[in-house]
mmCIF file of C-alpha atoms in Angstrom:
data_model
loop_
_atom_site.group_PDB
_atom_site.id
_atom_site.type_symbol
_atom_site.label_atom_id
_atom_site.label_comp_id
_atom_site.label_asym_id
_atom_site.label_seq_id
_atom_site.Cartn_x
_atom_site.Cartn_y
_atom_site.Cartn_z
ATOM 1 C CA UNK F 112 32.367 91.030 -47.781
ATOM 2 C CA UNK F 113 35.730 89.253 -48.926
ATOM 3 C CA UNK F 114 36.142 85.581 -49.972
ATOM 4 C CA UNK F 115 39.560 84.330 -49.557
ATOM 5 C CA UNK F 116 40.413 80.473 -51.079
ATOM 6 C CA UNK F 117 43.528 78.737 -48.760
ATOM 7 C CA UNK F 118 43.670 76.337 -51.598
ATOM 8 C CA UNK F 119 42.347 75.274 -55.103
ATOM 9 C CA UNK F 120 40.056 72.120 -55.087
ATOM 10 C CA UNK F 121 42.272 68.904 -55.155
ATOM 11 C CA UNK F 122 40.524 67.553 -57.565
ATOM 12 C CA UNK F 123 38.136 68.420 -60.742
ATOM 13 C CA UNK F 124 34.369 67.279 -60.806
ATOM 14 C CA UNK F 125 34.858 65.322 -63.905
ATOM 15 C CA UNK F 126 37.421 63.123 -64.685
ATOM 16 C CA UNK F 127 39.814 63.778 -68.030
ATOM 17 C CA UNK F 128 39.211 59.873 -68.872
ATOM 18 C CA UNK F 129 35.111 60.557 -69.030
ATOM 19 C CA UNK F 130 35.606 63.746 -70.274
ATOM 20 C CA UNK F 131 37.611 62.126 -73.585
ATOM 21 C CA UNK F 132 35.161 59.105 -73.732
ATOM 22 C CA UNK F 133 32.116 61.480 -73.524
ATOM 23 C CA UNK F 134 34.200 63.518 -76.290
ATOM 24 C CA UNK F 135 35.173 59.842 -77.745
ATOM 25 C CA UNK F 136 39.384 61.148 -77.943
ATOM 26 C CA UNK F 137 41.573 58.003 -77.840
ATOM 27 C CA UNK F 138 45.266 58.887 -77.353
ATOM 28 C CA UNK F 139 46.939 61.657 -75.191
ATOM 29 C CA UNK F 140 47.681 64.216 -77.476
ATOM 30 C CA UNK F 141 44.665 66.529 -76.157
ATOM 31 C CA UNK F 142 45.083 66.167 -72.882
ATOM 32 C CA UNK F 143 46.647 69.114 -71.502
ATOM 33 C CA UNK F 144 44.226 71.124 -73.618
ATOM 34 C CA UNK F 145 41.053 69.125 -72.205
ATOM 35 C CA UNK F 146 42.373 69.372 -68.502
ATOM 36 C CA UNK F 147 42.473 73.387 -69.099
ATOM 37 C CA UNK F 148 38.961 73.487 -70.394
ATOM 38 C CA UNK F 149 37.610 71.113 -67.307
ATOM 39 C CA UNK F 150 39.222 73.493 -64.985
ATOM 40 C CA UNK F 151 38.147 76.737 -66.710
ATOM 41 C CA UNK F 152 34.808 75.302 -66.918
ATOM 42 C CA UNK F 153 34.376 74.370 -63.409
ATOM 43 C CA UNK F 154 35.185 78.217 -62.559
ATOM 44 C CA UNK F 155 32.942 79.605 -65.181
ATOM 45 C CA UNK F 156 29.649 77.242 -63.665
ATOM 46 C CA UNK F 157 30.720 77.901 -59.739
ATOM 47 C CA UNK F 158 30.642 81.280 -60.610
ATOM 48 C CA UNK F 159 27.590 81.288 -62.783
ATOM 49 C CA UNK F 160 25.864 79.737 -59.344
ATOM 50 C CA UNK F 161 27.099 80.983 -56.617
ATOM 51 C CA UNK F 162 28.491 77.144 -55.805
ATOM 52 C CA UNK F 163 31.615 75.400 -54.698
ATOM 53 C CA UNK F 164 31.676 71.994 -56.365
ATOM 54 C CA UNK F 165 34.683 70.192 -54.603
ATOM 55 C CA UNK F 166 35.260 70.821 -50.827
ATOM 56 C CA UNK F 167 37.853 73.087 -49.653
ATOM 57 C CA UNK F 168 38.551 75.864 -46.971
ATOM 58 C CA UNK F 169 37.288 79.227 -47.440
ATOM 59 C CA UNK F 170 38.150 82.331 -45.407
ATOM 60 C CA UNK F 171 34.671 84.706 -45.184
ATOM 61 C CA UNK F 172 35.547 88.233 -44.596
ATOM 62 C CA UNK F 173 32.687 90.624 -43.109
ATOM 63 C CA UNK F 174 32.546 94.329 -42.023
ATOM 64 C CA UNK F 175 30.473 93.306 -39.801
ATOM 65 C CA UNK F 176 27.371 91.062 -38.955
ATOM 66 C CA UNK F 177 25.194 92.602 -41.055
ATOM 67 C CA UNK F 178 26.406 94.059 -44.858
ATOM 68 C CA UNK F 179 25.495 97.656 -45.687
ATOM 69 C CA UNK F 180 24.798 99.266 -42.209
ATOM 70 C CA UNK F 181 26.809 102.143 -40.601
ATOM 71 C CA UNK F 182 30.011 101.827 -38.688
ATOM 72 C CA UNK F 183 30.062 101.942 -35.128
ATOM 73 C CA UNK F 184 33.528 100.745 -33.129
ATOM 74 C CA UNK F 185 32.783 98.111 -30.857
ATOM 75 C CA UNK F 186 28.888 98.356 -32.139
ATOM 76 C CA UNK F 187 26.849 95.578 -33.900
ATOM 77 C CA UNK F 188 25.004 97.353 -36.441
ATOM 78 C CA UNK F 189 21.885 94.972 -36.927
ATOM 79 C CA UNK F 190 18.632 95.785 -39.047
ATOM 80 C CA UNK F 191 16.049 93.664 -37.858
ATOM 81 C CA UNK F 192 14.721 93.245 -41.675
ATOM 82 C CA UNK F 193 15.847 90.904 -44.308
ATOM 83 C CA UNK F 194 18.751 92.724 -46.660
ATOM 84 C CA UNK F 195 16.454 93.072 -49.855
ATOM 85 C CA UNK F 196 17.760 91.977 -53.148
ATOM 86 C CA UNK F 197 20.954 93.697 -54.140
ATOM 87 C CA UNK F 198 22.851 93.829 -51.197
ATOM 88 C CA UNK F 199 24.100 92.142 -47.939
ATOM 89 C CA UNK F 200 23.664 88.825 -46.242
ATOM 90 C CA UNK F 201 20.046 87.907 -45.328
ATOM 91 C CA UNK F 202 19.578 87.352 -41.575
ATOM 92 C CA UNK F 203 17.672 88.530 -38.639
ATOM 93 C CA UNK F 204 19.232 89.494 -35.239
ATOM 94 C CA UNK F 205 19.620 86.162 -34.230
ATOM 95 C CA UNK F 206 20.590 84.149 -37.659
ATOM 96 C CA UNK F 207 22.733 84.902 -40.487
ATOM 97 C CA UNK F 208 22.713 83.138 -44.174
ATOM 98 C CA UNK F 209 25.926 82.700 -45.703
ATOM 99 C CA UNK F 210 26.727 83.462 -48.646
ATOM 100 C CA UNK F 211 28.542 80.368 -49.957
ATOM 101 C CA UNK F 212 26.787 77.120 -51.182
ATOM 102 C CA UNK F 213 27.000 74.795 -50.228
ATOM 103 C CA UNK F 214 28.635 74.454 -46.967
ATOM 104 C CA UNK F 215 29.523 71.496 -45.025
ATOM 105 C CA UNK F 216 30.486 72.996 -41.486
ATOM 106 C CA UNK F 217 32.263 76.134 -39.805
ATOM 107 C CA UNK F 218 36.204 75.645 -38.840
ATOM 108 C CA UNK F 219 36.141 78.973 -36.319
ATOM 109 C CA UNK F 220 34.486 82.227 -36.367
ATOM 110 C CA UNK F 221 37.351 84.991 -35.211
ATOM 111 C CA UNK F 222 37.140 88.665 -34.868
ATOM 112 C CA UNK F 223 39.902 91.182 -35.249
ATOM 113 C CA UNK F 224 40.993 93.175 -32.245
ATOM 114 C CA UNK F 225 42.085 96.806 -32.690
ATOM 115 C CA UNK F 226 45.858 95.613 -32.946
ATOM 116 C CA UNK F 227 44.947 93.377 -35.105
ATOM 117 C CA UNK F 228 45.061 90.581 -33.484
ATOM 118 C CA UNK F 229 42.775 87.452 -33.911
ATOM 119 C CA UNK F 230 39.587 86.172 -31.240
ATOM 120 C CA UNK F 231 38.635 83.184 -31.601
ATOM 121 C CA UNK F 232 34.502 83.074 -30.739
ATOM 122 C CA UNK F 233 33.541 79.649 -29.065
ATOM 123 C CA UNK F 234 31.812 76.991 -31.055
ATOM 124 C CA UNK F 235 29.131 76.942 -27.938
ATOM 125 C CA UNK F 236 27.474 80.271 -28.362
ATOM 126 C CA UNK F 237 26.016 79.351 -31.674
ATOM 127 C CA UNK F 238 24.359 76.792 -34.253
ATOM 128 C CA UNK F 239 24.998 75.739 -37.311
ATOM 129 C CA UNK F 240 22.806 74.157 -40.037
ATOM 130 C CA UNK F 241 25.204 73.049 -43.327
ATOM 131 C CA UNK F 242 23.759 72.238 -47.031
ATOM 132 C CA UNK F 243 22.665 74.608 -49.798
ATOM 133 C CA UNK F 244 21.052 77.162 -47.546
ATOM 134 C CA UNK F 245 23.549 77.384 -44.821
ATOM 135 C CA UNK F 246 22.670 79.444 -41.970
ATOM 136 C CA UNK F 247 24.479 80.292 -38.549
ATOM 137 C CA UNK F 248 22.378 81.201 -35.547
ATOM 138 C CA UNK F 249 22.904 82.276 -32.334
ATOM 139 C CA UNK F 250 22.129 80.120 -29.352
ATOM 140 C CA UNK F 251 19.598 81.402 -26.457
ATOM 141 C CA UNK F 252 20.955 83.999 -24.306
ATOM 142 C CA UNK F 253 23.817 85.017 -26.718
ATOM 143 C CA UNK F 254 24.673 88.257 -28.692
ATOM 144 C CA UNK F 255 27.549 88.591 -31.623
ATOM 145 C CA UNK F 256 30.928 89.475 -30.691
ATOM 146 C CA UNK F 257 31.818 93.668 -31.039
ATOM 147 C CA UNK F 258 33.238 93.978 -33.901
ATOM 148 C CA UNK F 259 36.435 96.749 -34.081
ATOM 149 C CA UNK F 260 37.844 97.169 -37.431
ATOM 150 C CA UNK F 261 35.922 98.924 -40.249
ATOM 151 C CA UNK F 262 36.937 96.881 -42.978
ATOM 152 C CA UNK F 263 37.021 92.524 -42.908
ATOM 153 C CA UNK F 264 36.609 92.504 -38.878
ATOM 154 C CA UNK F 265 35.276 88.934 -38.645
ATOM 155 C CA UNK F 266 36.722 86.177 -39.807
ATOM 156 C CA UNK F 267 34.949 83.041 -40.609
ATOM 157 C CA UNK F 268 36.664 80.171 -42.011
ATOM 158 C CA UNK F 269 34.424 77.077 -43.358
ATOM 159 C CA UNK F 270 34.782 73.917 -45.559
ATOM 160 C CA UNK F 271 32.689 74.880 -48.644
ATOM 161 C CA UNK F 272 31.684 72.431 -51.299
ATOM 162 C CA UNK F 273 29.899 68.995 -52.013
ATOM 163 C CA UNK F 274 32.574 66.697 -50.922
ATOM 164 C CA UNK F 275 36.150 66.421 -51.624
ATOM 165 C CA UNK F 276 35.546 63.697 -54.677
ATOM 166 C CA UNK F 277 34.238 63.815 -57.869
ATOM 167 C CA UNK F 278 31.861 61.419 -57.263
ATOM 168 C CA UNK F 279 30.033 63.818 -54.353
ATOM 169 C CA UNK F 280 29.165 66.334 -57.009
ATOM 170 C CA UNK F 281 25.613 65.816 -58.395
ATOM 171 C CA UNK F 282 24.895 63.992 -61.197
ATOM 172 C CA UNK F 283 23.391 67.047 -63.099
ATOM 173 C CA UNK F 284 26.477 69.595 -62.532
ATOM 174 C CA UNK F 285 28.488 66.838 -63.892
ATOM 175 C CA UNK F 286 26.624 66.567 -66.466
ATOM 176 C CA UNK F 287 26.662 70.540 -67.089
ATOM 177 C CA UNK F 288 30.153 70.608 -67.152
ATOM 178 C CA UNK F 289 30.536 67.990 -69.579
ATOM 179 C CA UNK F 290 28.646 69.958 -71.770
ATOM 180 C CA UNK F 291 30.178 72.668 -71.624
ATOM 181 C CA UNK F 292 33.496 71.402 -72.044
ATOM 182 C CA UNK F 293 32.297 69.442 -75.097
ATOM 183 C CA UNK F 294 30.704 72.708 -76.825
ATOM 184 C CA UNK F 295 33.931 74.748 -76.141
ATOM 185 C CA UNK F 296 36.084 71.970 -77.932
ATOM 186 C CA UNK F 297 33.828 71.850 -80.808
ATOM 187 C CA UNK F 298 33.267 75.840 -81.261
ATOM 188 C CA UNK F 299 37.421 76.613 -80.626
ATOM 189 C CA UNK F 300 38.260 79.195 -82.858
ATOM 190 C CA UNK F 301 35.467 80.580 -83.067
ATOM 191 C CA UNK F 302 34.753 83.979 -81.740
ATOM 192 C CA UNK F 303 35.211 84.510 -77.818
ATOM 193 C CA UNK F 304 31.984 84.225 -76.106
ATOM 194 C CA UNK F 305 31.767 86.219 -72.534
ATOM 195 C CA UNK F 306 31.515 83.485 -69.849
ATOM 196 C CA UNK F 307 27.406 83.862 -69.811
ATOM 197 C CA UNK F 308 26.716 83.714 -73.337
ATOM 198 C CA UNK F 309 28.769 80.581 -73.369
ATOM 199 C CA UNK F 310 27.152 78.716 -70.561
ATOM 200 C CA UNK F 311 23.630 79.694 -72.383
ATOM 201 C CA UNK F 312 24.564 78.805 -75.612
ATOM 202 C CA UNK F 313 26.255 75.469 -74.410
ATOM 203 C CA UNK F 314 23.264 74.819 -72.938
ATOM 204 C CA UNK F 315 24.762 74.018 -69.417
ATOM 205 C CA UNK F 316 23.049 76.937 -67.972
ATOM 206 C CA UNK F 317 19.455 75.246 -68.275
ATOM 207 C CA UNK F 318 21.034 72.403 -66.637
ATOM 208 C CA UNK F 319 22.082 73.762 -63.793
ATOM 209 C CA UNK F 320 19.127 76.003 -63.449
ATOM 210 C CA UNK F 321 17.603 74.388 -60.215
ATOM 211 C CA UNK F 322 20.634 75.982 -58.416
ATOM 212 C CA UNK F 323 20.137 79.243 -59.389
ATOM 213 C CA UNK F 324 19.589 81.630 -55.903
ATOM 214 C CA UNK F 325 16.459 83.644 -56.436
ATOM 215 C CA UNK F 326 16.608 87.160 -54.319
ATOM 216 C CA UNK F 327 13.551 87.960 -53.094
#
């Protein structure tokens, strides 16, 4: 599996003016150094939880419809169990889970030809249910497309994230960044934390704790 970003977010989840009023910084002289720690932030949560905050097109590389299952060329290689904890997508023959959160729809599903070359699957021959546990199922009747390259042979591209504004990212992840930015401008200096430790001791872990993806 391969995630490709076609853009950064267009905007941050918190605003630099909140940010310095939750900080209470009049002036501009620490802005530059507050917009780095918003944006560093952000990546250090979405990363800590497996979420995209602010929408924006992803590119979802797979070997094939199922992770972890022998190559075949022009084969489907499907187990008919759930991938247990560890490895590869859950799914059953007929439904897949993606693994990106949330998602708020599916631009085109595409697999690679031997040359190379891109097919575009229709929209018709499946379903698609968006949110925090997106999954994409096939309709009645309908099997998944052969797949032909080894490596990254389907292409899905989908608009990933909350919203593209600010104000569609939940109150509480707001508030988790906020914190965390506030903790790292009051501890700079001190001794480099790794990104874990610092979301712990910040204390925005806990509050982002009802995203966390339990495997099962």
């Amino acid at each position: 599996m391969r995630i490709e970003y076609q853009s950064k977010p267009a905007v941050e989840p918190i605003l630099l003016d909140e940010c310095k009023e939750h900080l209470r910084i009049d002036g501009p002289h620490e802005d530059s150094y507050l917009d780095a720690l918003i944006t560093s932030s952000r990546a250090a949560l979405e990363a800590s939880t497996g979420l995209h905050f602010i929408s924006r097109p992803v590119n979802l590389y797979l070997d094939n419809w199922r992770l972890n299952v022998p190559f075949v060329p022009g084969r489907i290689g499907f187990r008919e169990h759930v991938v247990p904890a560890g490895g590869g997508i859950a799914g059953t023959a007929n439904h897949l889970v993606l693994p990106l959160r949330p998602i708020a729809g599916i631009t085109s599903i595409s697999v690679f030809n031997t040359d190379e070359s891109l097919t575009v699957w229709p929209a018709e021959n499946y379903t698609f249910s968006p949110g925090l546990e997106p999954v994409l199922r096939l309709r009645t009747g309908v099997s998944w497309p052969n797949v032909f390259l080894q490596s990254d042979g389907i292409k899905i591209t989908v608009d990933a994230g909350f919203g593209p504004s600010w104000n569609d990212v939940p109150d509480d992840i707001r508030h988790a960044l906020l914190t965390l930015v506030a903790y790292q401008y009051y501890h700079r200096g001190d001794t480099a934390l790794a990104s874990e430790s610092l979301l712990r001791q910040s204390g925005a872990k806990g509050l982002v704790s009802a995203y966390r993806q339990v495997r099962v």
